[in-house]
């Protein structure tokens, strides 16, 4: 992309877009070139379909993704709206013929960007890349079995998304707090073609480890994270069964109980057996009952 009076010290407010492929490390060396071809085909076709000339934007290859900056003369709403719709549809078309579908994490933010002969830089670039690589974006893509997740910065949501527009539905975005290397930030997440996603319970971001030390544990430790997951699964199962789960507040409610076990668990209450019964299982070559 051509810039008048190109100057590495001059920052320009631009839309930054970061695109990353899901689990790119699981692709073999033979598969990665085809994955990259699909990413570029999806993005570049979407630019053409949205009426944005390929030479009007700056694109950098990131191996398993693409970094894009869009100048201010192109409306941000066009990228948030029509371009994202076309990216989603193109990606779905690509995935129809794939046994392992390609998943993309896309992030957007508007801020000061500096260009030089090697590419772009600045805090706006760093934040956009962090959002695309966040745990919330990764886990939403996997948990919801989606093709595409979009993350936008809080400022972009407030300034542009919240006002709505063609193909932009603010009610379909959900907020989340992220603990990034630079500190805590707010961001908004969207799964194209779906209602606002439920971002919880999702494991928190893990702060980077001190030099030479082990990674820092999530807030509350592993036990707290596992307990939160157990609570969510128990609540979901209870809702499906039409009963209440004890929330630990001491209220017996309707008498429903929740059990946690590392192995097999059998619960028998108020049963009358008319003949001898065996409870448990036989393991190994012996006839010992567990």
Short mmCIF file of N, CA and C in Angstrom, two decimals, residues 84-241:
data_model
loop_
_atom_site.label_atom_id
_atom_site.label_comp_id
_atom_site.label_asym_id
_atom_site.label_seq_id
_atom_site.Cartn_x
_atom_site.Cartn_y
_atom_site.Cartn_z
N UNK A 84 -16.87 -9.01 6.96
CA UNK A 84 -16.94 -10.15 7.86
C UNK A 84 -17.97 -11.17 7.41
N UNK A 85 -19.09 -10.70 6.85
CA UNK A 85 -20.10 -11.62 6.32
C UNK A 85 -19.50 -12.46 5.19
N UNK A 86 -18.77 -11.80 4.29
CA UNK A 86 -18.17 -12.52 3.16
C UNK A 86 -17.06 -13.46 3.62
N UNK A 87 -16.28 -13.05 4.61
CA UNK A 87 -15.25 -13.95 5.15
C UNK A 87 -15.91 -15.21 5.70
N UNK A 88 -16.98 -15.04 6.45
CA UNK A 88 -17.67 -16.18 7.04
C UNK A 88 -18.22 -17.11 5.97
N UNK A 89 -18.88 -16.55 4.96
CA UNK A 89 -19.46 -17.38 3.91
C UNK A 89 -18.38 -18.08 3.09
N UNK A 90 -17.30 -17.38 2.79
CA UNK A 90 -16.20 -18.00 2.04
C UNK A 90 -15.56 -19.13 2.83
N UNK A 91 -15.42 -18.91 4.14
CA UNK A 91 -14.82 -19.94 4.99
C UNK A 91 -15.71 -21.17 5.05
N UNK A 92 -17.01 -20.96 5.17
CA UNK A 92 -17.94 -22.10 5.18
C UNK A 92 -17.86 -22.87 3.86
N UNK A 93 -17.73 -22.16 2.77
CA UNK A 93 -17.61 -22.81 1.46
C UNK A 93 -16.33 -23.65 1.39
N UNK A 94 -15.23 -23.10 1.89
CA UNK A 94 -13.97 -23.85 1.90
C UNK A 94 -14.09 -25.11 2.75
N UNK A 95 -14.78 -25.01 3.87
CA UNK A 95 -14.84 -26.12 4.82
C UNK A 95 -15.77 -27.25 4.38
N UNK A 96 -16.60 -27.01 3.40
CA UNK A 96 -17.53 -28.06 2.95
C UNK A 96 -16.78 -29.28 2.42
N UNK A 97 -15.60 -29.07 1.88
CA UNK A 97 -14.85 -30.17 1.28
C UNK A 97 -13.73 -30.69 2.17
N UNK A 98 -13.66 -30.20 3.42
CA UNK A 98 -12.56 -30.57 4.31
C UNK A 98 -13.04 -31.49 5.42
N UNK A 99 -12.26 -32.54 5.69
CA UNK A 99 -12.56 -33.41 6.82
C UNK A 99 -12.28 -32.69 8.14
N UNK A 100 -11.21 -31.90 8.16
CA UNK A 100 -10.87 -31.08 9.33
C UNK A 100 -11.08 -29.63 8.93
N UNK A 101 -12.17 -29.00 9.38
CA UNK A 101 -12.48 -27.64 8.95
C UNK A 101 -11.45 -26.63 9.42
N UNK A 102 -11.22 -25.64 8.58
CA UNK A 102 -10.34 -24.54 8.93
C UNK A 102 -11.09 -23.58 9.85
N UNK A 103 -10.50 -23.24 10.97
CA UNK A 103 -11.08 -22.28 11.90
C UNK A 103 -10.25 -21.02 11.95
N UNK A 104 -10.88 -19.86 11.99
CA UNK A 104 -10.16 -18.59 12.01
C UNK A 104 -10.56 -17.76 13.21
N UNK A 105 -9.56 -17.14 13.83
CA UNK A 105 -9.79 -16.15 14.88
C UNK A 105 -9.42 -14.79 14.30
N UNK A 106 -10.39 -13.88 14.28
CA UNK A 106 -10.19 -12.55 13.70
C UNK A 106 -10.35 -11.52 14.81
N UNK A 107 -9.43 -10.56 14.86
CA UNK A 107 -9.53 -9.47 15.85
C UNK A 107 -9.38 -8.14 15.13
N UNK A 108 -10.05 -7.11 15.67
CA UNK A 108 -10.00 -5.76 15.08
C UNK A 108 -9.84 -4.71 16.17
N UNK A 109 -9.10 -3.65 15.81
CA UNK A 109 -8.92 -2.50 16.70
C UNK A 109 -8.47 -1.33 15.85
N UNK A 110 -8.90 -0.14 16.22
CA UNK A 110 -8.46 1.08 15.53
C UNK A 110 -7.52 1.84 16.45
N UNK A 111 -6.37 2.23 15.91
CA UNK A 111 -5.40 2.98 16.71
C UNK A 111 -4.26 3.45 15.85
N UNK A 112 -3.28 4.14 16.46
CA UNK A 112 -2.14 4.65 15.71
C UNK A 112 -1.22 3.52 15.23
N UNK A 113 -0.90 3.55 13.96
CA UNK A 113 -0.07 2.52 13.35
C UNK A 113 1.10 3.19 12.62
N UNK A 114 2.28 2.65 12.78
CA UNK A 114 3.45 3.17 12.09
C UNK A 114 3.90 2.19 11.02
N UNK A 115 4.17 2.70 9.84
CA UNK A 115 4.62 1.89 8.71
C UNK A 115 6.11 2.13 8.46
N UNK A 116 6.81 1.07 8.14
CA UNK A 116 8.18 1.20 7.64
C UNK A 116 8.37 0.20 6.52
N UNK A 117 9.57 0.05 6.05
CA UNK A 117 9.81 -0.82 4.90
C UNK A 117 9.57 -2.29 5.20
N UNK A 118 9.47 -2.64 6.47
CA UNK A 118 9.30 -4.05 6.84
C UNK A 118 7.87 -4.38 7.28
N UNK A 119 7.03 -3.37 7.46
CA UNK A 119 5.67 -3.66 7.87
C UNK A 119 5.12 -2.61 8.80
N UNK A 120 4.27 -3.03 9.73
CA UNK A 120 3.60 -2.11 10.64
C UNK A 120 3.92 -2.46 12.09
N UNK A 121 3.79 -1.45 12.96
CA UNK A 121 4.07 -1.65 14.38
C UNK A 121 3.28 -0.65 15.19
N UNK A 122 3.28 -0.86 16.51
CA UNK A 122 2.58 0.04 17.42
C UNK A 122 1.74 -0.74 18.40
N UNK A 123 1.29 -0.05 19.45
CA UNK A 123 0.48 -0.71 20.46
C UNK A 123 -0.85 -1.20 19.89
N UNK A 124 -1.37 -0.48 18.90
CA UNK A 124 -2.63 -0.93 18.29
C UNK A 124 -2.45 -2.28 17.63
N UNK A 125 -1.28 -2.50 17.03
CA UNK A 125 -0.98 -3.78 16.40
C UNK A 125 -0.84 -4.87 17.47
N UNK A 126 -0.12 -4.53 18.54
CA UNK A 126 0.08 -5.51 19.61
C UNK A 126 -1.25 -5.95 20.22
N UNK A 127 -2.13 -4.98 20.51
CA UNK A 127 -3.41 -5.30 21.13
C UNK A 127 -4.26 -6.17 20.22
N UNK A 128 -4.29 -5.85 18.95
CA UNK A 128 -5.10 -6.63 18.01
C UNK A 128 -4.63 -8.09 17.97
N UNK A 129 -3.32 -8.27 17.92
CA UNK A 129 -2.79 -9.64 17.90
C UNK A 129 -3.08 -10.38 19.20
N UNK A 130 -3.02 -9.68 20.33
CA UNK A 130 -3.33 -10.31 21.62
C UNK A 130 -4.79 -10.76 21.65
N UNK A 131 -5.70 -9.94 21.12
CA UNK A 131 -7.12 -10.30 21.13
C UNK A 131 -7.36 -11.56 20.30
N UNK A 132 -6.73 -11.64 19.14
CA UNK A 132 -6.92 -12.81 18.28
C UNK A 132 -6.35 -14.07 18.93
N UNK A 133 -5.33 -13.89 19.76
CA UNK A 133 -4.66 -15.03 20.37
C UNK A 133 -5.17 -15.31 21.78
N UNK A 134 -6.19 -14.59 22.23
CA UNK A 134 -6.66 -14.72 23.61
C UNK A 134 -7.30 -16.08 23.86
N UNK A 135 -7.30 -16.47 25.14
CA UNK A 135 -7.92 -17.75 25.52
C UNK A 135 -9.41 -17.76 25.22
N UNK A 136 -10.07 -16.60 25.40
CA UNK A 136 -11.50 -16.54 25.13
C UNK A 136 -11.77 -16.84 23.66
N UNK A 137 -11.01 -16.21 22.76
CA UNK A 137 -11.20 -16.45 21.33
C UNK A 137 -10.93 -17.90 20.98
N UNK A 138 -9.86 -18.46 21.52
CA UNK A 138 -9.51 -19.85 21.23
C UNK A 138 -10.58 -20.81 21.74
N UNK A 139 -11.01 -20.62 22.97
CA UNK A 139 -11.95 -21.58 23.56
C UNK A 139 -13.36 -21.44 23.00
N UNK A 140 -13.75 -20.21 22.65
CA UNK A 140 -15.06 -20.05 22.01
C UNK A 140 -15.10 -20.80 20.68
N UNK A 141 -14.03 -20.70 19.92
CA UNK A 141 -13.99 -21.36 18.62
C UNK A 141 -14.12 -22.87 18.78
N UNK A 142 -13.46 -23.43 19.79
CA UNK A 142 -13.51 -24.88 20.00
C UNK A 142 -14.81 -25.30 20.67
N UNK A 143 -15.17 -24.61 21.74
CA UNK A 143 -16.34 -25.02 22.52
C UNK A 143 -17.63 -24.94 21.73
N UNK A 144 -17.75 -23.91 20.89
CA UNK A 144 -18.97 -23.71 20.11
C UNK A 144 -18.90 -24.39 18.74
N UNK A 145 -17.77 -25.06 18.46
CA UNK A 145 -17.57 -25.74 17.17
C UNK A 145 -17.88 -24.79 16.01
N UNK A 146 -17.32 -23.61 16.10
CA UNK A 146 -17.56 -22.57 15.11
C UNK A 146 -16.44 -22.54 14.07
N UNK A 147 -16.73 -21.94 12.92
CA UNK A 147 -15.71 -21.73 11.90
C UNK A 147 -14.92 -20.45 12.16
N UNK A 148 -15.59 -19.48 12.79
CA UNK A 148 -15.02 -18.14 12.87
C UNK A 148 -15.44 -17.45 14.15
N UNK A 149 -14.49 -16.78 14.80
CA UNK A 149 -14.81 -15.93 15.95
C UNK A 149 -14.19 -14.57 15.70
N UNK A 150 -14.94 -13.52 16.04
CA UNK A 150 -14.45 -12.15 15.89
C UNK A 150 -14.32 -11.53 17.27
N UNK A 151 -13.16 -10.91 17.53
CA UNK A 151 -12.92 -10.17 18.76
C UNK A 151 -12.64 -8.71 18.40
N UNK A 152 -13.30 -7.79 19.07
CA UNK A 152 -13.04 -6.37 18.84
C UNK A 152 -12.69 -5.71 20.16
N UNK A 153 -11.87 -4.68 20.09
CA UNK A 153 -11.48 -3.94 21.29
C UNK A 153 -12.69 -3.22 21.86
N UNK A 154 -12.59 -2.85 23.13
CA UNK A 154 -13.69 -2.14 23.78
C UNK A 154 -13.94 -0.80 23.11
N UNK A 155 -12.88 -0.09 22.73
CA UNK A 155 -13.06 1.21 22.10
C UNK A 155 -13.73 1.08 20.73
N UNK A 156 -13.40 0.04 19.99
CA UNK A 156 -14.03 -0.16 18.68
C UNK A 156 -15.51 -0.51 18.85
N UNK A 157 -15.81 -1.30 19.88
CA UNK A 157 -17.22 -1.63 20.12
C UNK A 157 -18.01 -0.37 20.47
N UNK A 158 -17.47 0.44 21.39
CA UNK A 158 -18.17 1.64 21.84
C UNK A 158 -18.33 2.65 20.71
N UNK A 159 -17.26 2.85 19.93
CA UNK A 159 -17.27 3.89 18.90
C UNK A 159 -18.02 3.50 17.63
N UNK A 160 -18.00 2.20 17.29
CA UNK A 160 -18.56 1.79 16.00
C UNK A 160 -19.63 0.71 16.14
N UNK A 161 -19.31 -0.41 16.77
CA UNK A 161 -20.22 -1.55 16.80
C UNK A 161 -21.53 -1.20 17.50
N UNK A 162 -21.45 -0.49 18.62
CA UNK A 162 -22.64 -0.21 19.42
C UNK A 162 -23.69 0.59 18.65
N UNK A 163 -23.26 1.34 17.65
CA UNK A 163 -24.20 2.12 16.84
C UNK A 163 -24.90 1.26 15.80
N UNK A 164 -24.43 0.05 15.58
CA UNK A 164 -25.03 -0.84 14.61
C UNK A 164 -24.73 -0.40 13.18
N UNK A 165 -25.42 -0.98 12.25
CA UNK A 165 -25.19 -0.69 10.84
C UNK A 165 -25.48 -1.91 10.00
N UNK A 166 -25.25 -1.81 8.71
CA UNK A 166 -25.53 -2.93 7.82
C UNK A 166 -24.64 -4.12 8.18
N UNK A 167 -25.28 -5.23 8.51
CA UNK A 167 -24.61 -6.48 8.91
C UNK A 167 -23.88 -6.36 10.25
N UNK A 168 -24.13 -5.30 11.02
CA UNK A 168 -23.50 -5.14 12.33
C UNK A 168 -24.60 -5.14 13.39
N UNK A 169 -24.61 -6.17 14.23
CA UNK A 169 -25.64 -6.31 15.26
C UNK A 169 -24.98 -6.32 16.63
N UNK A 170 -24.96 -5.17 17.32
CA UNK A 170 -24.27 -5.10 18.62
C UNK A 170 -24.81 -6.07 19.65
N UNK A 171 -26.09 -6.45 19.56
CA UNK A 171 -26.67 -7.37 20.54
C UNK A 171 -26.07 -8.77 20.43
N UNK A 172 -25.36 -9.05 19.36
CA UNK A 172 -24.76 -10.38 19.18
C UNK A 172 -23.30 -10.42 19.63
N UNK A 173 -22.86 -9.39 20.33
CA UNK A 173 -21.50 -9.36 20.89
C UNK A 173 -21.58 -9.53 22.40
N UNK A 174 -20.61 -10.23 22.97
CA UNK A 174 -20.55 -10.42 24.43
C UNK A 174 -19.22 -9.89 24.96
N UNK A 175 -19.25 -9.20 26.11
CA UNK A 175 -18.01 -8.65 26.66
C UNK A 175 -17.25 -9.66 27.50
N UNK A 176 -15.95 -9.41 27.65
CA UNK A 176 -15.11 -10.24 28.52
C UNK A 176 -13.93 -9.40 28.97
N UNK A 177 -13.41 -9.73 30.16
CA UNK A 177 -12.21 -9.08 30.66
C UNK A 177 -11.04 -10.02 30.42
N UNK A 178 -9.97 -9.49 29.84
CA UNK A 178 -8.80 -10.28 29.52
C UNK A 178 -7.59 -9.74 30.28
N UNK A 179 -6.82 -10.64 30.87
CA UNK A 179 -5.59 -10.27 31.54
C UNK A 179 -4.43 -10.52 30.58
N UNK A 180 -4.05 -9.50 29.82
CA UNK A 180 -2.99 -9.63 28.84
C UNK A 180 -1.65 -9.24 29.45
N UNK A 181 -0.58 -9.39 28.69
CA UNK A 181 0.75 -9.06 29.19
C UNK A 181 0.84 -7.60 29.58
N UNK A 182 0.13 -6.75 28.85
CA UNK A 182 0.19 -5.31 29.11
C UNK A 182 -0.77 -4.88 30.23
N UNK A 183 -1.58 -5.80 30.73
CA UNK A 183 -2.55 -5.49 31.77
C UNK A 183 -3.95 -5.93 31.36
N UNK A 184 -4.94 -5.66 32.22
CA UNK A 184 -6.31 -6.06 31.94
C UNK A 184 -6.95 -5.14 30.91
N UNK A 185 -7.70 -5.74 29.99
CA UNK A 185 -8.44 -4.98 29.00
C UNK A 185 -9.82 -5.61 28.83
N UNK A 186 -10.74 -4.82 28.30
CA UNK A 186 -12.06 -5.33 27.95
C UNK A 186 -12.10 -5.58 26.45
N UNK A 187 -12.84 -6.59 26.03
CA UNK A 187 -13.00 -6.90 24.62
C UNK A 187 -14.39 -7.48 24.41
N UNK A 188 -14.82 -7.53 23.15
CA UNK A 188 -16.14 -8.03 22.80
C UNK A 188 -15.99 -9.13 21.77
N UNK A 189 -16.79 -10.20 21.93
CA UNK A 189 -16.65 -11.38 21.08
C UNK A 189 -17.96 -11.70 20.37
N UNK A 190 -17.80 -12.18 19.13
CA UNK A 190 -18.95 -12.41 18.26
C UNK A 190 -18.70 -13.66 17.42
N UNK A 191 -19.73 -14.50 17.30
CA UNK A 191 -19.69 -15.66 16.41
C UNK A 191 -20.64 -15.36 15.26
N UNK A 192 -20.13 -15.05 14.07
CA UNK A 192 -21.00 -14.68 12.95
C UNK A 192 -22.11 -15.69 12.71
N UNK A 193 -23.32 -15.17 12.51
CA UNK A 193 -24.46 -16.02 12.25
C UNK A 193 -25.09 -16.63 13.47
N UNK A 194 -24.62 -16.26 14.66
CA UNK A 194 -25.14 -16.85 15.90
C UNK A 194 -25.51 -15.76 16.89
N UNK A 195 -26.30 -16.11 17.93
CA UNK A 195 -26.60 -15.14 18.99
C UNK A 195 -25.33 -14.80 19.77
N UNK A 196 -25.45 -13.84 20.67
CA UNK A 196 -24.30 -13.45 21.49
C UNK A 196 -23.77 -14.67 22.24
N UNK A 197 -22.47 -14.94 22.16
CA UNK A 197 -21.92 -16.13 22.81
C UNK A 197 -21.87 -15.99 24.32
N UNK A 198 -21.93 -17.12 24.99
CA UNK A 198 -21.75 -17.18 26.44
C UNK A 198 -20.26 -17.35 26.68
N UNK A 199 -19.61 -16.31 27.18
CA UNK A 199 -18.15 -16.38 27.34
C UNK A 199 -17.73 -17.03 28.65
N UNK A 200 -18.66 -17.46 29.48
CA UNK A 200 -18.28 -18.12 30.71
C UNK A 200 -18.99 -19.46 30.84
N UNK A 201 -18.40 -20.42 31.58
CA UNK A 201 -17.09 -20.29 32.20
C UNK A 201 -15.98 -20.59 31.20
N UNK A 202 -15.04 -19.69 31.10
CA UNK A 202 -13.87 -19.87 30.25
C UNK A 202 -12.64 -19.62 31.10
N UNK A 203 -11.62 -20.45 30.95
CA UNK A 203 -10.41 -20.30 31.74
C UNK A 203 -9.82 -18.91 31.53
N UNK A 204 -9.32 -18.27 32.61
CA UNK A 204 -8.76 -16.94 32.46
C UNK A 204 -7.46 -16.96 31.68
N UNK A 205 -7.06 -15.78 31.18
CA UNK A 205 -5.78 -15.67 30.51
C UNK A 205 -4.67 -15.98 31.51
N UNK A 206 -3.61 -16.61 31.05
CA UNK A 206 -2.49 -16.90 31.93
C UNK A 206 -1.42 -15.84 31.72
N UNK A 207 -1.08 -15.06 32.78
CA UNK A 207 -0.01 -14.07 32.63
C UNK A 207 1.28 -14.75 32.25
N UNK A 208 2.12 -14.05 31.52
CA UNK A 208 3.38 -14.62 31.09
C UNK A 208 4.26 -14.91 32.30
N UNK A 209 5.03 -16.00 32.24
CA UNK A 209 5.87 -16.40 33.36
C UNK A 209 7.09 -15.51 33.45
N UNK A 210 7.61 -15.27 34.68
CA UNK A 210 8.85 -14.53 34.82
C UNK A 210 9.97 -15.27 34.13
N UNK A 211 11.00 -14.55 33.71
CA UNK A 211 12.12 -15.18 33.00
C UNK A 211 12.72 -16.27 33.86
N UNK A 212 12.85 -17.46 33.29
CA UNK A 212 13.45 -18.58 33.98
C UNK A 212 12.53 -19.29 34.94
N UNK A 213 11.30 -18.86 35.06
CA UNK A 213 10.37 -19.47 36.01
C UNK A 213 9.26 -20.19 35.31
N UNK A 214 8.46 -20.97 36.04
CA UNK A 214 7.35 -21.71 35.45
C UNK A 214 6.20 -20.77 35.15
N UNK A 215 5.28 -21.17 34.27
CA UNK A 215 4.11 -20.34 33.98
C UNK A 215 3.29 -20.10 35.24
N UNK A 216 2.74 -18.89 35.33
CA UNK A 216 1.90 -18.56 36.48
C UNK A 216 0.59 -19.31 36.41
N UNK A 217 0.08 -19.74 37.55
CA UNK A 217 -1.18 -20.48 37.59
C UNK A 217 -2.34 -19.51 37.47
N UNK A 218 -3.45 -19.95 36.90
CA UNK A 218 -4.62 -19.10 36.82
C UNK A 218 -5.08 -18.68 38.22
N UNK A 219 -5.80 -17.56 38.30
CA UNK A 219 -6.30 -17.07 39.57
C UNK A 219 -7.16 -18.16 40.21
N UNK A 220 -6.86 -18.46 41.49
CA UNK A 220 -7.63 -19.48 42.19
C UNK A 220 -7.01 -20.86 42.08
N UNK A 221 -6.01 -21.03 41.21
CA UNK A 221 -5.34 -22.31 41.08
C UNK A 221 -6.12 -23.31 40.26
N UNK A 222 -5.49 -24.46 39.93
CA UNK A 222 -6.15 -25.47 39.13
C UNK A 222 -7.42 -26.00 39.76
N UNK A 223 -7.42 -26.13 41.13
CA UNK A 223 -8.60 -26.67 41.78
C UNK A 223 -9.82 -25.78 41.54
N UNK A 224 -9.60 -24.45 41.59
CA UNK A 224 -10.72 -23.53 41.37
C UNK A 224 -11.24 -23.63 39.95
N UNK A 225 -10.32 -23.77 38.99
CA UNK A 225 -10.75 -23.88 37.59
C UNK A 225 -11.55 -25.16 37.37
N UNK A 226 -11.07 -26.28 37.96
CA UNK A 226 -11.78 -27.54 37.81
C UNK A 226 -13.13 -27.49 38.49
N UNK A 227 -13.18 -26.85 39.67
CA UNK A 227 -14.46 -26.75 40.38
C UNK A 227 -15.46 -25.95 39.57
N UNK A 228 -14.99 -24.86 38.93
CA UNK A 228 -15.89 -24.05 38.10
C UNK A 228 -16.44 -24.86 36.94
N UNK A 229 -15.57 -25.66 36.33
CA UNK A 229 -16.01 -26.51 35.22
C UNK A 229 -17.02 -27.55 35.71
N UNK A 230 -16.74 -28.14 36.88
CA UNK A 230 -17.66 -29.13 37.43
C UNK A 230 -19.02 -28.50 37.70
N UNK A 231 -19.03 -27.30 38.29
CA UNK A 231 -20.28 -26.63 38.59
C UNK A 231 -21.09 -26.36 37.32
N UNK A 232 -20.38 -25.93 36.27
CA UNK A 232 -21.08 -25.63 35.02
C UNK A 232 -21.69 -26.89 34.42
N UNK A 233 -20.92 -27.99 34.42
CA UNK A 233 -21.43 -29.24 33.86
C UNK A 233 -22.60 -29.77 34.68
N UNK A 234 -22.50 -29.66 36.02
CA UNK A 234 -23.58 -30.13 36.88
C UNK A 234 -24.85 -29.32 36.66
N UNK A 235 -24.68 -28.00 36.52
CA UNK A 235 -25.85 -27.15 36.30
C UNK A 235 -26.52 -27.47 34.98
N UNK A 236 -25.68 -27.71 33.95
CA UNK A 236 -26.24 -28.03 32.63
C UNK A 236 -27.00 -29.35 32.67
N UNK A 237 -26.42 -30.35 33.36
CA UNK A 237 -27.08 -31.66 33.46
C UNK A 237 -28.38 -31.56 34.25
N UNK A 238 -28.36 -30.73 35.30
CA UNK A 238 -29.56 -30.58 36.11
C UNK A 238 -30.66 -29.90 35.33
N UNK A 239 -30.28 -28.90 34.54
CA UNK A 239 -31.29 -28.21 33.74
C UNK A 239 -31.93 -29.16 32.75
N UNK A 240 -31.10 -30.03 32.15
CA UNK A 240 -31.63 -30.99 31.18
C UNK A 240 -32.56 -31.99 31.86
N UNK A 241 -32.27 -32.32 33.12
CA UNK A 241 -33.09 -33.30 33.84
C UNK A 241 -34.27 -32.66 34.54
#
